[in-house]
CSV table of C-alpha atoms in Angstrom, one decimal:
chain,number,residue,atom,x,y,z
A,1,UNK,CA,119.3,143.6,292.6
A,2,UNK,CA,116.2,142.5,294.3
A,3,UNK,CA,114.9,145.2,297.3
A,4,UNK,CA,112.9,144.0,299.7
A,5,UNK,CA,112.4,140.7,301.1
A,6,UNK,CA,110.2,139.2,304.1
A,7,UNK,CA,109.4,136.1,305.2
A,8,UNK,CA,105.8,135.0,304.3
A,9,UNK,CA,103.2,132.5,306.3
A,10,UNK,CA,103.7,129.7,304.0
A,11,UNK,CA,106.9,130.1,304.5
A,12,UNK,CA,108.1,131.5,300.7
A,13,UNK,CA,109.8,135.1,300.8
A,14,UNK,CA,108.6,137.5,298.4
A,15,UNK,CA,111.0,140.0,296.9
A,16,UNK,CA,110.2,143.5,295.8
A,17,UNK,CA,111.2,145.7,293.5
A,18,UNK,CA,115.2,146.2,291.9
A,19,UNK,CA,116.5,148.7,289.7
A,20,UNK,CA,113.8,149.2,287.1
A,21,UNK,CA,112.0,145.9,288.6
A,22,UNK,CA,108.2,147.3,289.1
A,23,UNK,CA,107.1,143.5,290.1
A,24,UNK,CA,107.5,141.1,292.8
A,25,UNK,CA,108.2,137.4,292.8
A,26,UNK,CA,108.4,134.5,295.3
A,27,UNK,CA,111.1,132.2,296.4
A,28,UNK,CA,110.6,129.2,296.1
A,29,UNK,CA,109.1,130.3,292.5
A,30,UNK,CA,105.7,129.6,292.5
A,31,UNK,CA,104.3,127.0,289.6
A,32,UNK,CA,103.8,129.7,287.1
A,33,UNK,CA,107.6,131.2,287.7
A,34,UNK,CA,105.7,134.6,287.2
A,35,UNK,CA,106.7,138.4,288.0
A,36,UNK,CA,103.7,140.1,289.5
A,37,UNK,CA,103.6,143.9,288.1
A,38,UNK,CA,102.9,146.3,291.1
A,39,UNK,CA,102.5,149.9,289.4
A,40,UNK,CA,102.8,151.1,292.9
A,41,UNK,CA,107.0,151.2,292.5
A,42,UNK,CA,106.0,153.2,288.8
A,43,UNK,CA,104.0,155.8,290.6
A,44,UNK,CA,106.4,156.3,293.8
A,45,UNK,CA,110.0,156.6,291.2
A,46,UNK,CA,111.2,159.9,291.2
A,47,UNK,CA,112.7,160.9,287.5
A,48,UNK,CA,116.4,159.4,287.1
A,49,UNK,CA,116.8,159.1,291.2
A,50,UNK,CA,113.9,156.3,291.6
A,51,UNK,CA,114.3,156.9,295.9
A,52,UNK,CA,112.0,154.1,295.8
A,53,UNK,CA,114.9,151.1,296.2
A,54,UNK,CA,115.1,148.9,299.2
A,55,UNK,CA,111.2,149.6,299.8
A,56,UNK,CA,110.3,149.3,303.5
A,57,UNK,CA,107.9,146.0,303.8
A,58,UNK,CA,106.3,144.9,307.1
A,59,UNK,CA,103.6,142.2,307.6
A,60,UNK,CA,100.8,143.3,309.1
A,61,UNK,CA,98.6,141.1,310.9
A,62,UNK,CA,95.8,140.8,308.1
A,63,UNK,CA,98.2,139.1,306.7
A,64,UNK,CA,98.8,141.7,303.7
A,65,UNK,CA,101.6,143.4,303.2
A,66,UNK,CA,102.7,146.9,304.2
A,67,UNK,CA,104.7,148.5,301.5
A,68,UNK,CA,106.3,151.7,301.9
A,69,UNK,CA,108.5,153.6,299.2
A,70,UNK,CA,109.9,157.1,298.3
A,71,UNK,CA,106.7,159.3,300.7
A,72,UNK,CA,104.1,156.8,300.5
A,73,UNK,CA,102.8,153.2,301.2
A,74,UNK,CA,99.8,150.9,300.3
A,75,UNK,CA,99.0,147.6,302.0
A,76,UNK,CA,99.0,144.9,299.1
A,77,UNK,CA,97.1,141.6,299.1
A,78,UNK,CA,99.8,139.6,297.7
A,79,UNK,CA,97.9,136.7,297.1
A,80,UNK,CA,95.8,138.3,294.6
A,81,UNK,CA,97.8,141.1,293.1
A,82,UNK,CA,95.5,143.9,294.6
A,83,UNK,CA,96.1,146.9,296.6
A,84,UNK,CA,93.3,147.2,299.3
A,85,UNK,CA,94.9,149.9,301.0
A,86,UNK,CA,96.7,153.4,300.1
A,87,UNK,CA,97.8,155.8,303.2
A,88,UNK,CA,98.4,158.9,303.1
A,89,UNK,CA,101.8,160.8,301.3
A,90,UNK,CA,103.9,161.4,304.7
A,91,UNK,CA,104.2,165.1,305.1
A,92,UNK,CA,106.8,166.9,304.3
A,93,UNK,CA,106.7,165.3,300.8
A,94,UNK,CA,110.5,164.2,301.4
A,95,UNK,CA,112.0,160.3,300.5
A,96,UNK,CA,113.1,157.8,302.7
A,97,UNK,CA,114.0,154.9,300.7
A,98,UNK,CA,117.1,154.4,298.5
A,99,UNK,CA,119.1,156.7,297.5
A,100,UNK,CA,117.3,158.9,300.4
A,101,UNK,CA,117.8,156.2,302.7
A,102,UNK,CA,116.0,156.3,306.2
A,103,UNK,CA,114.6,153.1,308.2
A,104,UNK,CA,111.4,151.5,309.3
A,105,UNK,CA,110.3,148.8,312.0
A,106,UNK,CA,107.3,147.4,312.7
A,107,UNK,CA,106.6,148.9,316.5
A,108,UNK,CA,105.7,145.8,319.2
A,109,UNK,CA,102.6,143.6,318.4
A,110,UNK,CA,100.8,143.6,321.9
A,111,UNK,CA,97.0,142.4,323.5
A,112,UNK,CA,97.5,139.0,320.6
A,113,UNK,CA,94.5,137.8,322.4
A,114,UNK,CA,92.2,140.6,321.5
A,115,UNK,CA,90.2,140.8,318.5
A,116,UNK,CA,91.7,143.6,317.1
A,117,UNK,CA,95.1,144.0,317.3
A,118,UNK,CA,96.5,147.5,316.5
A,119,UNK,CA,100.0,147.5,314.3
A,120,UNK,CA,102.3,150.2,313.7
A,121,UNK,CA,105.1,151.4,311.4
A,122,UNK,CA,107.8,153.8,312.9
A,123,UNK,CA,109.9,155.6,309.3
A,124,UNK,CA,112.9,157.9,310.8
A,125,UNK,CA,115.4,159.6,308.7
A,126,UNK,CA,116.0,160.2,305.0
A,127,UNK,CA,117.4,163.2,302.6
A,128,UNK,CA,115.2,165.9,301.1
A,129,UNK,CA,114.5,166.2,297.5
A,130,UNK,CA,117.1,166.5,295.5
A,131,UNK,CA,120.2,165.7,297.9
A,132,UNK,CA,121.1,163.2,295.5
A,133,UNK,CA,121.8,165.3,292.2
A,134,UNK,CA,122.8,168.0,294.7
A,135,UNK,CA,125.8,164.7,296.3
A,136,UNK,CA,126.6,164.3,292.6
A,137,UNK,CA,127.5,167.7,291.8
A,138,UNK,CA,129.7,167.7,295.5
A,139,UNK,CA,127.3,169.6,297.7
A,140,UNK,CA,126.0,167.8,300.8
A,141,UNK,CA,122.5,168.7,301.6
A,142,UNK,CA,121.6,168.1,305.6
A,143,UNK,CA,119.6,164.4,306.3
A,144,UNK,CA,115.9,164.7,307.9
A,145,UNK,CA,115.9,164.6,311.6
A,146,UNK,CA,112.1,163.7,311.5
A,147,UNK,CA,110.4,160.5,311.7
A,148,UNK,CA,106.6,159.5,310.7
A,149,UNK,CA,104.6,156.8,313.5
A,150,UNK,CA,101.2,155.7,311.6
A,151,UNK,CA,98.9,153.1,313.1
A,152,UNK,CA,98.2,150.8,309.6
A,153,UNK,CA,95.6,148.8,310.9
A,154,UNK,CA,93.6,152.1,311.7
A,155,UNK,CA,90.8,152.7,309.2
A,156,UNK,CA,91.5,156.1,309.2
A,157,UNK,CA,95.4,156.3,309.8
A,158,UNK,CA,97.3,159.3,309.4
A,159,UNK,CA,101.0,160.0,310.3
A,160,UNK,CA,102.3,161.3,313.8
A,161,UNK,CA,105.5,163.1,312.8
A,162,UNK,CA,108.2,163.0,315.6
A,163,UNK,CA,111.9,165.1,315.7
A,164,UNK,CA,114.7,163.3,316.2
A,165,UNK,CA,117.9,164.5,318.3
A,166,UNK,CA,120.3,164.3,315.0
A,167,UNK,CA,118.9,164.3,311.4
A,168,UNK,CA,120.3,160.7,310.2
A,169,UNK,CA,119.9,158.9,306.6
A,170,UNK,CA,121.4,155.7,306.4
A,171,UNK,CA,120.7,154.6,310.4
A,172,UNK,CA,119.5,151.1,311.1
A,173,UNK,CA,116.8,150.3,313.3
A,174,UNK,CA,117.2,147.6,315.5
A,175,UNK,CA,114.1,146.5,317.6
A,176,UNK,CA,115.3,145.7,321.7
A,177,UNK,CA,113.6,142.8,323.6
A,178,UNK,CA,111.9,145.1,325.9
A,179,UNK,CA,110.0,146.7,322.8
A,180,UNK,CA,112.1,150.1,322.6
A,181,UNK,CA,113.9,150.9,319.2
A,182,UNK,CA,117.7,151.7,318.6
A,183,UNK,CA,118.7,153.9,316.3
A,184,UNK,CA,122.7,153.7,315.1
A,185,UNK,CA,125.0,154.4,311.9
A,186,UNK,CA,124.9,156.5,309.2
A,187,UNK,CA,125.7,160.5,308.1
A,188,UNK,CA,124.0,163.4,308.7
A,189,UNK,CA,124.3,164.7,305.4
A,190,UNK,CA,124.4,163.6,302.1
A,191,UNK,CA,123.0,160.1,301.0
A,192,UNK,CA,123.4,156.5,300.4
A,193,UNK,CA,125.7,155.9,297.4
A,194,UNK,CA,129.1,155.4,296.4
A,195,UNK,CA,130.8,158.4,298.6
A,196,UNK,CA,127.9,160.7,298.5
A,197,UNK,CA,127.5,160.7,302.9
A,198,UNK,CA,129.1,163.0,305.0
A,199,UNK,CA,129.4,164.0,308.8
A,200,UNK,CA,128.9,160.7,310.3
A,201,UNK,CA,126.6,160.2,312.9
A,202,UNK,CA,128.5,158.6,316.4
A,203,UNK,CA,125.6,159.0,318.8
A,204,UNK,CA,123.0,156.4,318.9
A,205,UNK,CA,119.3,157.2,319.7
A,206,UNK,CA,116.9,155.1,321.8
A,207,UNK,CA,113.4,155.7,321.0
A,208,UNK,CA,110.8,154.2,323.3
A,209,UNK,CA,107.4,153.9,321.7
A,210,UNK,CA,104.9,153.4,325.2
A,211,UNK,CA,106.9,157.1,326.2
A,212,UNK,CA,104.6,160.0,325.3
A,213,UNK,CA,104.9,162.3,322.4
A,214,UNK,CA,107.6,164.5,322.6
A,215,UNK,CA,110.0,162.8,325.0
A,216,UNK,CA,110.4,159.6,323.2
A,217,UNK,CA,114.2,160.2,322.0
A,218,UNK,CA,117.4,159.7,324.4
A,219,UNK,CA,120.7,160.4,322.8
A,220,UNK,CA,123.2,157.6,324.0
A,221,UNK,CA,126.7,157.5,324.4
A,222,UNK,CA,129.0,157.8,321.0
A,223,UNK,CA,131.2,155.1,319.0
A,224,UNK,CA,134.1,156.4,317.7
A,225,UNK,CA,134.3,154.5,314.8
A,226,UNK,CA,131.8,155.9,311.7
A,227,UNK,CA,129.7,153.1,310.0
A,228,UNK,CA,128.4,154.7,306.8
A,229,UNK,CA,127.5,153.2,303.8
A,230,UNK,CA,126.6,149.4,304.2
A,231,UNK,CA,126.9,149.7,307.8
A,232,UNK,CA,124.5,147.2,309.9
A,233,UNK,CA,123.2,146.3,313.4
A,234,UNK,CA,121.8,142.9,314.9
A,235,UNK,CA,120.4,141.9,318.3
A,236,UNK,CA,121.9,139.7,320.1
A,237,UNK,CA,120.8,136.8,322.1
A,238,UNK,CA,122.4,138.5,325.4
A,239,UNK,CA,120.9,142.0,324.5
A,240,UNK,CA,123.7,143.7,323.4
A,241,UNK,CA,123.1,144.9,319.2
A,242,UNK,CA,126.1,144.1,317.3
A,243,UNK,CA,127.5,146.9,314.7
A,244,UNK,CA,129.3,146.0,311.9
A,245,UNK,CA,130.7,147.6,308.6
A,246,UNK,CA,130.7,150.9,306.7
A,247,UNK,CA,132.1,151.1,303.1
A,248,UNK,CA,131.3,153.9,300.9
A,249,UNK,CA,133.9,152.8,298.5
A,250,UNK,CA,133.0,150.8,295.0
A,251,UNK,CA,135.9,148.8,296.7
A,252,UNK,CA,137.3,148.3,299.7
A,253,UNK,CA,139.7,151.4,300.0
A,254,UNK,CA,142.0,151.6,303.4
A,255,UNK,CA,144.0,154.7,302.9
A,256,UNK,CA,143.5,158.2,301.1
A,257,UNK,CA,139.9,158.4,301.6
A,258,UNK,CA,137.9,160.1,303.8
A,259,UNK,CA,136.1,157.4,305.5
A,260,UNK,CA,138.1,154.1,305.2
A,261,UNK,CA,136.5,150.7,304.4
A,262,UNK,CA,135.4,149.4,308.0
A,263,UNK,CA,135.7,145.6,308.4
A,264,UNK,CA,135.6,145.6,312.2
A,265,UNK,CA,132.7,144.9,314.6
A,266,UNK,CA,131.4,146.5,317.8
A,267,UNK,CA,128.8,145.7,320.1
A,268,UNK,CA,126.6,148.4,321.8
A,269,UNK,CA,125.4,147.6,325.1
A,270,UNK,CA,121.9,149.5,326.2
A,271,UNK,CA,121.6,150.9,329.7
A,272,UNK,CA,119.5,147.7,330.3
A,273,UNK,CA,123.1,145.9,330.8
A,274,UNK,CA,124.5,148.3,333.2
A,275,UNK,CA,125.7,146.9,336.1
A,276,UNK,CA,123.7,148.1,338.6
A,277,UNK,CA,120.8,146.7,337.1
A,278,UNK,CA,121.6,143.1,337.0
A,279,UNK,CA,120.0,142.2,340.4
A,280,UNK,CA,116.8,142.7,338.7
A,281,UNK,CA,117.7,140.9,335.6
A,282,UNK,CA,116.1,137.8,335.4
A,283,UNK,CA,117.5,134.0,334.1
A,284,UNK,CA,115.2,131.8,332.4
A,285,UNK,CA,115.1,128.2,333.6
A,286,UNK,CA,112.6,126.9,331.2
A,287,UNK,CA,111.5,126.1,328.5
A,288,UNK,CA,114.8,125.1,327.2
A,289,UNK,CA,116.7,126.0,324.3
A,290,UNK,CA,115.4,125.0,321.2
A,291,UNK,CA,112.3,124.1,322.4
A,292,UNK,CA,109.2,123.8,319.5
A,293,UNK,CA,106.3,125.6,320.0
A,294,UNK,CA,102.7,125.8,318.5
A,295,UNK,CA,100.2,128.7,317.8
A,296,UNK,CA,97.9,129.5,320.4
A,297,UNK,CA,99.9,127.5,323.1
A,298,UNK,CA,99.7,128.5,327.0
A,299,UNK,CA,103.4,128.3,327.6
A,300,UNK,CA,104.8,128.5,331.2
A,301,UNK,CA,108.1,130.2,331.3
A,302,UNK,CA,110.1,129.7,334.7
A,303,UNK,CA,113.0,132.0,336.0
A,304,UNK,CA,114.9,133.9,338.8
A,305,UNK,CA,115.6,136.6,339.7
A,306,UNK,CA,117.8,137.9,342.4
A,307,UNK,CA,116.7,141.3,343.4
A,308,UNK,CA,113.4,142.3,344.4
A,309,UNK,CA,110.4,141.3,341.8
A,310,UNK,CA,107.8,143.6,340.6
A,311,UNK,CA,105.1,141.4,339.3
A,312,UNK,CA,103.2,144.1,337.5
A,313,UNK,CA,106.0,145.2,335.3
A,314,UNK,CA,107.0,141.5,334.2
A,315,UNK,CA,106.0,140.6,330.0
A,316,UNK,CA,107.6,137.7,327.9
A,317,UNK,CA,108.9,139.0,324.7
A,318,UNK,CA,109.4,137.0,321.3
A,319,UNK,CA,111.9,138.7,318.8
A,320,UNK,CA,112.5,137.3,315.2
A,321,UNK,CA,116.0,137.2,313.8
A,322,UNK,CA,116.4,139.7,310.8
A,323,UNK,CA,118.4,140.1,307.5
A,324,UNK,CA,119.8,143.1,306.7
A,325,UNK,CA,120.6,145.4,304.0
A,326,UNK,CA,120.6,149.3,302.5
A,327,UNK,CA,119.9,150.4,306.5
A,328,UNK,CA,116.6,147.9,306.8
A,329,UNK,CA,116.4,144.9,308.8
A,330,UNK,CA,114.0,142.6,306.9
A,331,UNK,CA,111.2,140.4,308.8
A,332,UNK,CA,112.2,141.6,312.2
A,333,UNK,CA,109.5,141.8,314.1
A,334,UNK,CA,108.7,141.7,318.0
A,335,UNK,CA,105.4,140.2,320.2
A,336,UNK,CA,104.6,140.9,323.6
A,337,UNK,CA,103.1,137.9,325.0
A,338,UNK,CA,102.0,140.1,328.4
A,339,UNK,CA,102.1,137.7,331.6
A,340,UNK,CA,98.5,136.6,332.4
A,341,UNK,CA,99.4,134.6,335.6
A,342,UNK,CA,102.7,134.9,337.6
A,343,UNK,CA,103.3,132.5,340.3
A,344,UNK,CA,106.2,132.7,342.9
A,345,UNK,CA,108.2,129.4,343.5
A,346,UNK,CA,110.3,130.6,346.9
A,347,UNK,CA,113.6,130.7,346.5
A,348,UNK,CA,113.7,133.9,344.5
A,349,UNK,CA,112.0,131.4,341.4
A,350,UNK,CA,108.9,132.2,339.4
A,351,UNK,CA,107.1,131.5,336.7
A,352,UNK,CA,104.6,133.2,333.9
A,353,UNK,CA,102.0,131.8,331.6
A,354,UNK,CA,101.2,133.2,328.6
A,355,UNK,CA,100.0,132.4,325.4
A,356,UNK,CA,102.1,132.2,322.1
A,357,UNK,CA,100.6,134.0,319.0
A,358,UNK,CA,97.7,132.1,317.5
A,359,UNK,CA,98.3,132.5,313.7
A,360,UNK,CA,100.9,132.9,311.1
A,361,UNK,CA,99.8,136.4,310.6
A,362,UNK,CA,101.3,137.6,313.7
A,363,UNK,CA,104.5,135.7,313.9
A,364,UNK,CA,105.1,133.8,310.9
A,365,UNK,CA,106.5,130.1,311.5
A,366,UNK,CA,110.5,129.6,312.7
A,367,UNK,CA,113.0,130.2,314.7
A,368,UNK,CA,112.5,133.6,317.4
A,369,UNK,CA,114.7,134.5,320.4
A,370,UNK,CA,112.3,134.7,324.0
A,371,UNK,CA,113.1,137.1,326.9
A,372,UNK,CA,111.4,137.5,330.1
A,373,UNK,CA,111.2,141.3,330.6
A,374,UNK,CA,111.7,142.8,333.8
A,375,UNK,CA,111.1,146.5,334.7
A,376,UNK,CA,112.7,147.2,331.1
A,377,UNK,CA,115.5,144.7,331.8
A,378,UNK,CA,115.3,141.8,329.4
A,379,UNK,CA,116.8,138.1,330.6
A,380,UNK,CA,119.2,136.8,327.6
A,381,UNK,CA,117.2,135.3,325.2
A,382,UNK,CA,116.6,131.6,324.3
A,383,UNK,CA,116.1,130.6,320.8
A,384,UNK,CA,112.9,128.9,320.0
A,385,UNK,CA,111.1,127.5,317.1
A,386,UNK,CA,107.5,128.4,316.0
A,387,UNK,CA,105.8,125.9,314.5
């Protein structure tokens, strides 16, 4: 079973790893039909556990790839086989990938019109050493609670290690349109596997990357229902992350267990969506839906909004759709466009220009949903295609 895929600039995906799979390939196949060894999956598999499945990948916007498994990550040249890059082991020494499963996202790409444009990787959650053999033999071991932020485009980068409210392993993370992170799903003991999680996890937790160190974590309000084991969460266009499945089972197993195969769906609406906020909620009035764009374009969005407008705190945000698996949403990724000239229209209408991303590197070609962002509130979301 292949691990991890993303979506390149030529538009091929490349997938990563598998069960005793130390290569990489592309789809389509290139002309040579080739595996592509990467020792790097060797090196970072753990004797008879591997904790190295479902690697964390992220494009960063060199255009190499970010690879991060078990405690450590390099940043591979795909194109020619080579490693260019190896970060530091993230302290602790504990995994974070498969069976030990915690999650990653690629933080908000921002300033896309400076010359160097900083990226960073956010890893939260996992299971320490050993809380695999340790599920096996019936004993639950507690989940980390800590997470590692490390700026990758940083010639010297070394981790930021942050606590989380709950320790967590198997949590998605789903990237909002006004840049923050959710954190939902998943136990706070044990590990991924076939019923090897316990003490599921209801609360959610927003972190919010531009808040300083230390006060970046809000515990929200809790489901009821607990997603576990291939559990998942998706944005939606209207803002609202959608939170589906949990099945720890080899199958689907209704009664007589201790937590039931899930086949429903729930939607978790951030504060952003309360009520008392929509007067400053804005609509977009153009471009329309499905409109094409191309790299490097000044593009002039138009909208409303009925409350009063704070100028200052307006951006235009860009969020791709993701695929997700194992508590990892692949090839999500988010831009802040910014809002270089605002112009009032009367009649509570405005517009911003901004600039879309000017190569593949930042925002590889296809389809991404747009929000206008105002004082944290996001607009619903058109879809439109990159090109």
């Amino acid at each position: 079973m292949p691990d991890g895929r993303l979506v390149q600039t030529d538009g091929r995906q490349i997938v990563i790893g598998g069960r005793r799979e130390f290569n990489y390939e592309y789809y389509p196949k290139d002309a040579a039909s080739n595996t592509y060894s990467l020792p790097f999956l060797v090196e970072t598999s753990d004797r008879g556990v591997e904790n190295n499945l479902y690697p964390f990948v992220h494009l960063n916007v060199d255009g190499n790839l970010f690879i991060f498994a078990n405690n450590r990550a390099i940043l591979l040249d795909y194109a020619k086989n080579k490693v260019v890059k190896t970060y530091p082991k993230m302290p602790g020494g504990d995994p974070r990938c498969y069976p030990s499963t915690g999650s990653s996202v690629l933080l908000p790409l921002k300033n896309l019109k400076a010359a160097k444009i900083d990226a960073q990787v956010l890893v939260c959650g996992g299971a320490p050493t050993g809380s695999y053999i340790q599920a096996v033999r019936g004993k639950f071991i507690k989940a980390l609670a800590t997470c590692g932020r490390i700026t990758i485009t940083d010639p010297n980068p070394q981790w930021v290690m942050e606590t989380m409210p709950t320790a967590r392993v198997m949590g998605d993370m789903t990237l909002l349109p006004n840049g923050n992170v959710l954190i939902i799903n998943g136990a706070a003991s044990g590990t991924a596997g076939w019923e090897f999680g316990r003490n599921p996890v209801l609360n959610p937790v927003l972190y919010r990357p531009d808040s300083k160190l230390g006060s970046r974590f809000e515990l929200q309000n809790p489901t009821t229902i607990p997603r576990m084991y291939h559990s998942t969460a998706i944005l939606l266009r209207d803002g609202r992350v959608l939170v589906g499945g949990s099945n720890p089972h080899v199958y689907y197993n209704f009664t007589n267990v201790l937590f039931p195969t899930e086949l429903s769906l729930e939607s978790f609406s951030p504060s952003y969506l309360d009520a008392g906020s929509s007067n400053l909620r804005p609509k977009i009035l153009l471009p329309g839906s499905q409109s094409k764009l191309r790299y490097g374009q000044t593009l002039v969005v138009s909208f409303t909004v009925s409350g009063r407008v704070a100028l200052d705190k307006l951006s235009v945000t860009m969020v791709s759709p993701s695929f997700t698996t194992h508590s990892f949403s692949m090839s999500q990724r988010l831009l802040v466009l910014g809002s270089e000239k605002v112009n009032s229209l009367g009649k509570l209408k405005y517009s911003v220009e901004v600039t879309t991303p000017k190569t593949g590197n930042l925002a590889p070609a296809g389809y991404y949903l747009l929000f206008v962002v105002h004082q944290d509130i996001p607009s619903e979301g058109i879809w439109v295609h990159l090109q």
